[in-house]
Short mmCIF file of C-alpha atoms in Angstrom, two decimals:
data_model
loop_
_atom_site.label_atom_id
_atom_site.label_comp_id
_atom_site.label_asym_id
_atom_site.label_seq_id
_atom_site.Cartn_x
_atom_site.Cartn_y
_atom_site.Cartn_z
CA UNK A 96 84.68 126.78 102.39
CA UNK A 97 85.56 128.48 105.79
CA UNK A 98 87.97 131.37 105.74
CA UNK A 99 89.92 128.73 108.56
CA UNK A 100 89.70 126.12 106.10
CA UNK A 101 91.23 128.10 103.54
CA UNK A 102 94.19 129.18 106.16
CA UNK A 103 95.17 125.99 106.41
CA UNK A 104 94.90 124.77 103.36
CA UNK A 105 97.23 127.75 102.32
CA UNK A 106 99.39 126.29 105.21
CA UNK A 107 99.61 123.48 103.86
CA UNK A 108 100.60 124.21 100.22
CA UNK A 109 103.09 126.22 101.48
CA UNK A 110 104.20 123.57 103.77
CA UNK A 111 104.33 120.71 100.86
CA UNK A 112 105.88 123.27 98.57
CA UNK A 113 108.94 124.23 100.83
CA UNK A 114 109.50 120.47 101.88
CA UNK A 115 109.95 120.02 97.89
CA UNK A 116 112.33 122.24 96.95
CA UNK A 117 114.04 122.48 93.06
CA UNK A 118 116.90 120.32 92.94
CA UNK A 119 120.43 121.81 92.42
CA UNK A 120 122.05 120.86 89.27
CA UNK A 121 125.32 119.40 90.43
CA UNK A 122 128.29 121.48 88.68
CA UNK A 123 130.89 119.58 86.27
CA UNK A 124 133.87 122.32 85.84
CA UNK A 125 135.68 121.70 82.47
CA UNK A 126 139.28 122.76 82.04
CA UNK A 127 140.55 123.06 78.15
CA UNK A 128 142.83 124.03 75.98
CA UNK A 129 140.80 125.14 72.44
CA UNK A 130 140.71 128.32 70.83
CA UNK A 131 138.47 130.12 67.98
CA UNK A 132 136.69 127.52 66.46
CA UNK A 133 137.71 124.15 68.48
CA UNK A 134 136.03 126.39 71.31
CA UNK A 135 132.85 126.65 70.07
CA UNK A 136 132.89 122.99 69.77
CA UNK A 137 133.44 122.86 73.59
CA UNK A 138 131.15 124.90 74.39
CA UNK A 139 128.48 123.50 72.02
CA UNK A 140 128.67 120.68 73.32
CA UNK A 141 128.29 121.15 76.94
CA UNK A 142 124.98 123.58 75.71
CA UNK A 143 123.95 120.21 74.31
CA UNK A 144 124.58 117.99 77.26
CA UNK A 145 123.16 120.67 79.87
CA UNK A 146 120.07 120.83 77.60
CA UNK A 147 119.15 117.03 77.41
CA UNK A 148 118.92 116.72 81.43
CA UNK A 149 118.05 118.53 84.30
CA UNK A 150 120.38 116.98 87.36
CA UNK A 151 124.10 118.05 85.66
CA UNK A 152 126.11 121.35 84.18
CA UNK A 153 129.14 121.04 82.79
CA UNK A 154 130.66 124.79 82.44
CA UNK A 155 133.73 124.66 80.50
CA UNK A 156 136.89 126.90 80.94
CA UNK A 157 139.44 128.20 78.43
CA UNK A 158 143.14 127.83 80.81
CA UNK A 159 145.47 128.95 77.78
CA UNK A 160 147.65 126.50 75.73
CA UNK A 161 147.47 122.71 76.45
CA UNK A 162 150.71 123.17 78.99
CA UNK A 163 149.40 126.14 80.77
CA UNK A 164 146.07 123.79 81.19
CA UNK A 165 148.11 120.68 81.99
CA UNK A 166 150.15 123.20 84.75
CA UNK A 167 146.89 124.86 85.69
CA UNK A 168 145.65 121.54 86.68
CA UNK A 169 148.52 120.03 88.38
CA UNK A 170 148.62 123.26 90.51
CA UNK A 171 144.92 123.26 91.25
CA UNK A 172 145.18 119.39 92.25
CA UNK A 173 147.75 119.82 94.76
CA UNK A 174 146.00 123.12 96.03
CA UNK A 175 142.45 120.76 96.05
CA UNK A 176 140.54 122.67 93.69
CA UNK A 177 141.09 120.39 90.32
CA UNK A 178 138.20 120.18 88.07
CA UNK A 179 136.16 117.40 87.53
CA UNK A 180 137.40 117.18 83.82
CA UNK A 181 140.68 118.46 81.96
CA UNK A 182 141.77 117.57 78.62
CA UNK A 183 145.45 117.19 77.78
CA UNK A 184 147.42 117.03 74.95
CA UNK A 185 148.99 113.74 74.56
CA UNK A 186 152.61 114.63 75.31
CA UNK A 187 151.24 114.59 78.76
CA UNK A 188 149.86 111.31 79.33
CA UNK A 189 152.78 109.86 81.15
CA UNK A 190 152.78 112.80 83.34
CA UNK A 191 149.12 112.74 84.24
CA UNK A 192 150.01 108.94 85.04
CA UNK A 193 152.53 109.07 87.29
CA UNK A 194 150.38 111.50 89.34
CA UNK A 195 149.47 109.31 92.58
CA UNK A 196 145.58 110.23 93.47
CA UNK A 197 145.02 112.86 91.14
CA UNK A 198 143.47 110.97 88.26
CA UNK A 199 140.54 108.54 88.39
CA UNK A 200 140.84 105.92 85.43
CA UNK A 201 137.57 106.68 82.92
CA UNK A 202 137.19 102.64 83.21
CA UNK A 203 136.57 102.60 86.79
CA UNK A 204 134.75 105.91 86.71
CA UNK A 205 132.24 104.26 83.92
CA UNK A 206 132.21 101.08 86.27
CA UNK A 207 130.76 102.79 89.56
CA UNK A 208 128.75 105.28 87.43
CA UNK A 209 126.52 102.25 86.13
CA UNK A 210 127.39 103.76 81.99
CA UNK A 211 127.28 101.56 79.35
CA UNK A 212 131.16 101.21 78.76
CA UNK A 213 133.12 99.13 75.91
CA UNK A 214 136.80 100.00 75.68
CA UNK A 215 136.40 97.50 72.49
CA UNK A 216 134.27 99.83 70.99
CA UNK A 217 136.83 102.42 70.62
CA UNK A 218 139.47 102.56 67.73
CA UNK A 219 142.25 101.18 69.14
CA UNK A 220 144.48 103.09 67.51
CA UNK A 221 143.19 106.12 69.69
CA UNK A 222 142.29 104.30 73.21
CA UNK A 223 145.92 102.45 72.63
CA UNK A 224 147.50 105.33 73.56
CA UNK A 225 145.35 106.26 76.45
CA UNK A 226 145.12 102.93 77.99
CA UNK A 227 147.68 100.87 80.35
CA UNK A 228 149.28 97.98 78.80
CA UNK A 229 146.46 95.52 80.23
CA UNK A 230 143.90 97.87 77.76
CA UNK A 231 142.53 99.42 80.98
CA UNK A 232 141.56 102.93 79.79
CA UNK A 233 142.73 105.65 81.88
CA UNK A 234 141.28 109.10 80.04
CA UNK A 235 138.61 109.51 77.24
CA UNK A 236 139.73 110.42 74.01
CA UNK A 237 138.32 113.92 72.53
CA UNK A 238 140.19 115.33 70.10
CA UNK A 239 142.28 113.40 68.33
CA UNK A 240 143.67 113.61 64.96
CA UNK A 241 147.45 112.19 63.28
CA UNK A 242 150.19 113.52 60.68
CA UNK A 243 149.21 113.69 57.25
CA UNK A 244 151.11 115.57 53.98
CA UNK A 245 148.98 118.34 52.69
CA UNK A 246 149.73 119.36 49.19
CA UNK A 247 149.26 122.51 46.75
CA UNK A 248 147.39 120.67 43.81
CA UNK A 249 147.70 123.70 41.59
CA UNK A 250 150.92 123.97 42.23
CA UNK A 251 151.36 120.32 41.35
CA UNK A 252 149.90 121.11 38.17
CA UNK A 253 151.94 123.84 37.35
CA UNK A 254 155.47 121.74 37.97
CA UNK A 255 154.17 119.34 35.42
CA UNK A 256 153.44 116.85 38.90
CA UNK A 257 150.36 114.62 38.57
CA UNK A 258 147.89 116.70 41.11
CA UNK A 259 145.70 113.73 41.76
CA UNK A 260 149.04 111.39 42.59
CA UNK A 261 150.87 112.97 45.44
CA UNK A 262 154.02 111.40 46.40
CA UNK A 263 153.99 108.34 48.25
CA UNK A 264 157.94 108.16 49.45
CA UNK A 265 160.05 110.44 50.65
CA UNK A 266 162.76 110.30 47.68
CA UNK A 267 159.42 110.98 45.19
CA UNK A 268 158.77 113.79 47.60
CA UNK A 269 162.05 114.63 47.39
CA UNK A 270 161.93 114.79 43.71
CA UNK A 271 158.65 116.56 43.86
CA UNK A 272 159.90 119.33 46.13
CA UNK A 273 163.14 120.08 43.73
CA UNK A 274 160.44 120.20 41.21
CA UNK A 275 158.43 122.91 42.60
CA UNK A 276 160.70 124.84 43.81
CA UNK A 277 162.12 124.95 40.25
CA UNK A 278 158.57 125.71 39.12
CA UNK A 279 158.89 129.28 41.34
CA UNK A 280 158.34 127.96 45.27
CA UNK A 281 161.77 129.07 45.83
CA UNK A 282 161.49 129.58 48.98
CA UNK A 283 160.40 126.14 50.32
CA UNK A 284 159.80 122.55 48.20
CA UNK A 285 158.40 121.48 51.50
CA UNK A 286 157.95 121.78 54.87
CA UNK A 287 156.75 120.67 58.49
CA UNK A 288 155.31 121.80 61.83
CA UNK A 289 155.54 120.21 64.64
CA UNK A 290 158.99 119.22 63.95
CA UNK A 291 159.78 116.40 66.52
CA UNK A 292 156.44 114.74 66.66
CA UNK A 293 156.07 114.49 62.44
CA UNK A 294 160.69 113.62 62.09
CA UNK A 295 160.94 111.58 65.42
CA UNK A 296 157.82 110.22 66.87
CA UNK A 297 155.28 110.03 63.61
CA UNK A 298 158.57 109.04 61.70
CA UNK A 299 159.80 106.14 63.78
CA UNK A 300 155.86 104.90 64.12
CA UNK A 301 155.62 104.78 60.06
CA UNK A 302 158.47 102.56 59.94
CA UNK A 303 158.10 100.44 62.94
CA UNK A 304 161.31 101.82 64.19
CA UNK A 305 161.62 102.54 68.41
CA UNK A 306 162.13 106.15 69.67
CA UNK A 307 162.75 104.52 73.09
CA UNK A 308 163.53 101.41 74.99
CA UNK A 309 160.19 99.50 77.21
CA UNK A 310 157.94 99.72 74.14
CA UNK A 311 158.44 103.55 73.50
CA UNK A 312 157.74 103.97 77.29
CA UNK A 313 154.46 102.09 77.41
CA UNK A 314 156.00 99.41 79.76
CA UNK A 315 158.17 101.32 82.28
CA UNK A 316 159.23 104.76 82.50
CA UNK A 317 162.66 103.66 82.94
CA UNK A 318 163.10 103.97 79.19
CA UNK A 319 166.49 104.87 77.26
CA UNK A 320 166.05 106.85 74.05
CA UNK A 321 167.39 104.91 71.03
CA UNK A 322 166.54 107.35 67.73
CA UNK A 323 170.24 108.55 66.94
CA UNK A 324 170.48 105.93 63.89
CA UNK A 325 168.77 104.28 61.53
CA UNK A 326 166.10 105.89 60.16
CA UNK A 327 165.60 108.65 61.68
CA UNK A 328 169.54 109.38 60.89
CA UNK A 329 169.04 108.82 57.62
CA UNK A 330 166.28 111.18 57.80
CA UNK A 331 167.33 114.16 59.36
CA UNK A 332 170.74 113.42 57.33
CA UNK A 333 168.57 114.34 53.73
CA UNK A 334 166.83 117.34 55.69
CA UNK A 335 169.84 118.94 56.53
CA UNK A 336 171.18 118.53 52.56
CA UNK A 337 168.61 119.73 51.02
CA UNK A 338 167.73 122.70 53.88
CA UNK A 339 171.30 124.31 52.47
CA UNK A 340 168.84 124.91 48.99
CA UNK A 341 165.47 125.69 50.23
CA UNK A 342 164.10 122.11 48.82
CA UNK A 343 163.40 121.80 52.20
CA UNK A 344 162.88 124.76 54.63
CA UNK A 345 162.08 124.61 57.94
CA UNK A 346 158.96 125.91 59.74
CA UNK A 347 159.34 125.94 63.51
CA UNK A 348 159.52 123.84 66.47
CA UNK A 349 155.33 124.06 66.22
CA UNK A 350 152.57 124.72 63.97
CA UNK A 351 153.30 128.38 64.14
CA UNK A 352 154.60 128.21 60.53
CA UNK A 353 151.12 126.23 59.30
CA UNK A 354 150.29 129.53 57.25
CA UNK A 355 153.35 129.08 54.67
CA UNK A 356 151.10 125.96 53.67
CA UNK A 357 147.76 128.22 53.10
CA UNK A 358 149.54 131.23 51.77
CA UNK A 359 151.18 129.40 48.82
CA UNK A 360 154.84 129.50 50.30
CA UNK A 361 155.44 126.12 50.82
CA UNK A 362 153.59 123.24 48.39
CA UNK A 363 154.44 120.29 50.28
CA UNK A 364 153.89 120.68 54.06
CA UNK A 365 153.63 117.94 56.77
CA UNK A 366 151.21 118.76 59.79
CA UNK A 367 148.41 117.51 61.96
CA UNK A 368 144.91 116.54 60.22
CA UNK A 369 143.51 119.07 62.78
CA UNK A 370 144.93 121.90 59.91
CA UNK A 371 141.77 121.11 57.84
CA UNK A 372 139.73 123.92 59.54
CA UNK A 373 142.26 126.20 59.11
CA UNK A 374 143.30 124.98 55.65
CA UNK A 375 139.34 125.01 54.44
CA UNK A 376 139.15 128.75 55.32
CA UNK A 377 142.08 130.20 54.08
CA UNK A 378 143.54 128.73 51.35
CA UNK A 379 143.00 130.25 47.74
CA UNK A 380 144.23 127.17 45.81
CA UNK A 381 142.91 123.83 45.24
CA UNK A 382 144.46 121.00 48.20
CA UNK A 383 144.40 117.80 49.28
CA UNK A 384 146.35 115.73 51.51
CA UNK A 385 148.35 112.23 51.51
CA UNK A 386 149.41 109.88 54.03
CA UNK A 387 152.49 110.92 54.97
CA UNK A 388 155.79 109.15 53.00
CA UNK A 389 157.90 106.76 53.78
CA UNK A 390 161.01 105.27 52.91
CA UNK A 391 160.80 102.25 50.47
CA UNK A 392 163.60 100.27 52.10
CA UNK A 393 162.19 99.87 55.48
CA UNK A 394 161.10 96.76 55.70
CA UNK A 395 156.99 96.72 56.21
CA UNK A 396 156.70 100.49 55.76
CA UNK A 397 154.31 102.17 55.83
CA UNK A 398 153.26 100.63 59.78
CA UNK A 399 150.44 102.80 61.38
CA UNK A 400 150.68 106.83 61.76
CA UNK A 401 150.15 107.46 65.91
CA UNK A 402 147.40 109.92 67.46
CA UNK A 403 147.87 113.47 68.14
CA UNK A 404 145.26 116.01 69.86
CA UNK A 405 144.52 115.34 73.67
CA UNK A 406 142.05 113.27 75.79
CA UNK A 407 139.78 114.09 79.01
CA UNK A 408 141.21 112.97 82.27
CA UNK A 409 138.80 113.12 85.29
CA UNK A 410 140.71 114.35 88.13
CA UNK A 411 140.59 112.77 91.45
CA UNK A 412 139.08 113.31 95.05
CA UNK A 413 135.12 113.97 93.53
CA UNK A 414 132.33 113.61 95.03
CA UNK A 415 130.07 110.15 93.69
CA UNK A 416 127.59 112.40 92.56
CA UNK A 417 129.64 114.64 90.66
CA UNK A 418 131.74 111.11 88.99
CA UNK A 419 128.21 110.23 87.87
CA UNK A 420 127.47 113.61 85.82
CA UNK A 421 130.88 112.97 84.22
CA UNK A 422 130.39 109.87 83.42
CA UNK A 423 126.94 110.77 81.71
CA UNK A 424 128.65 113.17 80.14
CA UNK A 425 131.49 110.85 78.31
CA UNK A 426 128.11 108.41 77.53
CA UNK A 427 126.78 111.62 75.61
CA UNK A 428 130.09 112.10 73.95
CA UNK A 429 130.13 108.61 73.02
CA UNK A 430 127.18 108.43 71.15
CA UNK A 431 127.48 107.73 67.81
CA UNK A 432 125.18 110.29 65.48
CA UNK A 433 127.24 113.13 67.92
CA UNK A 434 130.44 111.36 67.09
CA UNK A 435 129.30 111.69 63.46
CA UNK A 436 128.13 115.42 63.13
CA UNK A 437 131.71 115.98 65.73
CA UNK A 438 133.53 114.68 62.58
CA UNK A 439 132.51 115.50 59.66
CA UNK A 440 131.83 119.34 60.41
CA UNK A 441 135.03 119.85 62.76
CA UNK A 442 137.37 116.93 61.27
CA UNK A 443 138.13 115.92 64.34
CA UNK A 444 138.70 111.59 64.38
CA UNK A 445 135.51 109.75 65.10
CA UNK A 446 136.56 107.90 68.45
CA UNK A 447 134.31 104.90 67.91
CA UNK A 448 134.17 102.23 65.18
CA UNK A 449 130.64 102.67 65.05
CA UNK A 450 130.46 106.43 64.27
CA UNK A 451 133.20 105.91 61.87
CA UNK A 452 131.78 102.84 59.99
CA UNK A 453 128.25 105.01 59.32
CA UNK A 454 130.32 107.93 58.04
CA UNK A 455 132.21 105.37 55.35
CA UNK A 456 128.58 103.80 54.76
CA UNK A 457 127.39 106.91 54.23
CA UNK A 458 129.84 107.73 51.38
CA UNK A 459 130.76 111.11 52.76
CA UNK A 460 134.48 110.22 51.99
CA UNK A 461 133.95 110.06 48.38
CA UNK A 462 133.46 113.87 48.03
CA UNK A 463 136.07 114.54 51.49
CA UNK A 464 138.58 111.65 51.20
CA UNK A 465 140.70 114.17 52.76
CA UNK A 466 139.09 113.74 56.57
CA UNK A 467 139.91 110.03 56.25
CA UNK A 468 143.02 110.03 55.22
CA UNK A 469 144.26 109.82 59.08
CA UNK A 470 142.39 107.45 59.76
CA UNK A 471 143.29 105.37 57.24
CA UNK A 472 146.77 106.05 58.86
CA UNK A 473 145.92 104.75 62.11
CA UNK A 474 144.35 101.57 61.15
CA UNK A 475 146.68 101.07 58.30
CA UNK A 476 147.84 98.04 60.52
CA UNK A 477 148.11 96.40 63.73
CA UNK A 478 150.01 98.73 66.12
CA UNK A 479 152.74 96.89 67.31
CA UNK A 480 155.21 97.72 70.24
CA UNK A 481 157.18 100.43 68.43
CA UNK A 482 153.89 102.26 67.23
CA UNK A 483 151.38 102.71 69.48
CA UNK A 484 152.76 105.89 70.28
CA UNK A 485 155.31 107.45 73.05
CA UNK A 486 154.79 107.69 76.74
CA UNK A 487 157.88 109.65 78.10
CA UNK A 488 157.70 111.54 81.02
CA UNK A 489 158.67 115.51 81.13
CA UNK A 490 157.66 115.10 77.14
CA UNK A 491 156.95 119.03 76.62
CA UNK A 492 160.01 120.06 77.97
CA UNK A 493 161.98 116.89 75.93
CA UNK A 494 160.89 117.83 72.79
CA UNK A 495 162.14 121.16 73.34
CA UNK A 496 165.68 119.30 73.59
CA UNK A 497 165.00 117.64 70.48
CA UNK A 498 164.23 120.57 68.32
CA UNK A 499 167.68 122.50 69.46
CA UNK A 500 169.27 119.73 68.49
CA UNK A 501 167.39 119.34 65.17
CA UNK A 502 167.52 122.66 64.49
CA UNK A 503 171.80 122.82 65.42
CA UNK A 504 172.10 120.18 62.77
CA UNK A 505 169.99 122.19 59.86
CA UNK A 506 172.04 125.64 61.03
CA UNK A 507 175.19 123.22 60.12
CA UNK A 508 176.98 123.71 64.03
CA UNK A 509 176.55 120.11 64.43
CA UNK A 510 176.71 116.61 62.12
CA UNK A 511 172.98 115.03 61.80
CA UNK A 512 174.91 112.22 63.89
CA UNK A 513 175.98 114.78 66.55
CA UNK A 514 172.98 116.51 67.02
CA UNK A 515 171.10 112.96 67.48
CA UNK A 516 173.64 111.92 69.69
CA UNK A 517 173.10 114.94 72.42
CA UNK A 518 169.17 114.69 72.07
CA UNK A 519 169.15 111.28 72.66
CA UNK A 520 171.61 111.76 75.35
CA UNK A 521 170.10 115.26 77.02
CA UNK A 522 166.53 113.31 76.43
CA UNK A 523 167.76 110.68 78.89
CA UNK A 524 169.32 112.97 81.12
CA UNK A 525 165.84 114.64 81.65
CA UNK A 526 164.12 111.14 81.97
CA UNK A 527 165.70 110.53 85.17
CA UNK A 528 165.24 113.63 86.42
CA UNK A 529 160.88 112.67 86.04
CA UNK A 530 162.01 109.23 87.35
CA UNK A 531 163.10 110.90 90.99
CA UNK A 532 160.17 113.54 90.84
CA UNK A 533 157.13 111.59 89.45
CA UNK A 534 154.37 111.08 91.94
CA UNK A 535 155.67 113.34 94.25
#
């Protein structure tokens, strides 16, 4: 070969190999909300996704608690740098809603995308409470989980209580609690976190009994709050007794009070199934937990327990390309051996009836009946229109409302009936306030 032949065949390599350059992978920025363990989920998973293609990277970001994320985003929206993806708890759904342009509905996203996408493949007890009220789903569910009762069973045993039949209704809880506490829990029979979402919105679910007008919100968000009677006055009514003994003690307006359940305080105490992790790793006792009670005079109680934990939203104004890497990335989420391993080593709900029809084929709840006891919840029946969940605008900052109330009413500076009255009242007050803001 020449020495010009070889020049331009050098020419030409070089040539071919700059017209051919390595394709960017396209970016996917991931805003979220989990901590210590739930965040090496997150990021395991986009490791996982990044590593089984070349064209898309999802890089997920830790923005603080689920409001500072849901605030993070709004801010970043309107200053038009949103992320492609940002998960939100699901206080915030109505708010993400009434955002004009800065969502884009996971069904249409799916659609254009070309992914494989069955809303009827979903438990509908999840996608329920992410969808509109034509079952058009708006955001994907992640991490979901519902209320359950976890109880001490040593302690059980040791109050002469039947450790392997926990308390079904809340006067045999009731009983139970006196029972322990007379056993040496002195300091609490039982106990709660969250307190609004397990003695208003879990509460009024369980017993087919409306928090609001408009299907609990789902049909309008001109909705009037409606819990200051029936059961949930009854309710709060036997809190407030038996809070003057300790045979019920409260925790906090949160789960900031979770660790009186693990350290032995408090032997009866009603919280989100996402406590497992947390109850697995630190508590020195043998547990279990129950679907949570209910009274026996409701008519068709128990109904269905409603979802807690948050959901993805896709954020609007994306580029197509970067809508298809999310929507390859929701297909990954979707798939059903993930969905499996996602559950039964985090406890987090499988969102699909197919991943959670292999784990109950499986028999993996016969040794950890425990991880589906909220699903059993969920589907414990049809939802109907009081118990699909809530969909209230300015939610966060209405629940705050609710537990001054709740918590005047347990100091004893206001009747059960009082306290109802104003959060029901104050509730609405701040509903109309979202009314003349949302969407602008």
């Amino acid at each position: 070969m020449t020495v010009k032949s070889r020049i331009l065949m050098s020419v030409a390599a070089f040539v071919l190999g700059g017209a051919a350059p390595a394709l960017a992978q396209t970016e996917i920025q991931w805003w979220h909300a989990m901590t210590g363990a739930n965040n090496d989920v997150v990021v395991k998973l986009a490791e996982e996704f990044n590593a089984s293609q070349k064209d898309f990277k999802v890089v997920p970001a830790y923005k603080g608690s689920y409001a500072d994320t849901l605030n993070a985003g709004i801010a970043a929206f309107r200053a038009g740098n949103a992320p492609h993806i940002m998960q939100v708890f699901e206080v915030g759904t109505a708010t993400m809603m009434s955002a004009k342009g800065a969502i884009k509905p996971v069904q249409d996203l799916m659609k254009e995308a070309g992914e494989t996408f069955d809303p009827k493949s979903y438990l509908p007890a999840i996608t329920g409470y992410y969808s509109t009220t034509k079952g058009e789903m708006l955001s994907f569910p992640f991490n979901s989980s519902s209320a359950v009762m976890w109880y001490n069973k040593d302690a059980f045993k040791k109050a002469g209580l039947n450790a392997d039949a926990p308390p079904k209704t809340w006067p045999e809880v009731f009983d139970a609690a006196k029972k322990l506490k007379a056993a040496g829990y002195d300091k609490c029979g039982f106990s709660n976190g969250w307190v609004t979402w397990v003695n208003i919105e879990q509460l009024g679910a369980w017993h087919n009994e409306p928090v609001g007008t408009k299907s609990n919100g789902f049909d309008g968000f001109d909705t009037e709050f409606v819990f200051n009677k029936g059961v949930f006055l009854k309710h709060l009514t036997n809190l407030v007794e038996m809070q003057k003994d300790k045979t019920y003690d409260y925790s906090g307006r949160t789960n900031t009070g979770e660790g009186r359940f693990t350290s032995g305080e408090c032997p009866i105490f009603l919280t989100s199934s996402a406590f497992f992790g947390n109850v697995r790793a630190n508590a020195k006792f043998e547990w279990a937990n129950a679907p949570m009670p209910y009274y026996p005079d409701a008519a068709g109680a128990p109904q269905n327990s409603i979802i807690g934990g948050a959901s993805l939203w896709v954020m609007g104004g994306k580029k197509a390309d970067e809508y298809k890497g999310v929507a390859k990335f929701f297909s990954f989420l979707s798939n059903v051996d993930r969905q499996v391993k996602l559950h039964t080593e985090s406890g987090y709900l499988p969102i699909t009836k197919a991943a959670y029809e292999k784990v109950k084929a499986s028999g993996f709840y016969k040794d950890k009946p425990f991880l589906e006891t909220p699903l059993l919840s969920l589907n414990n029946k049809a939802p109907t229109d009081n118990s699909r969940g809530v969909r209230f605008g300015s939610l966060v900052q209405i629940r705050d409302i609710w537990a001054e109330e709740i918590e005047a009413a347990l100091n004893g500076q206001k009747t059960p009936k009082a306290a109802l009255d104003a959060a029901t009242a104050r509730g609405n007050q701040t509903l109309r306030q979202f009314e003349r803001t949302a969407g602008r």
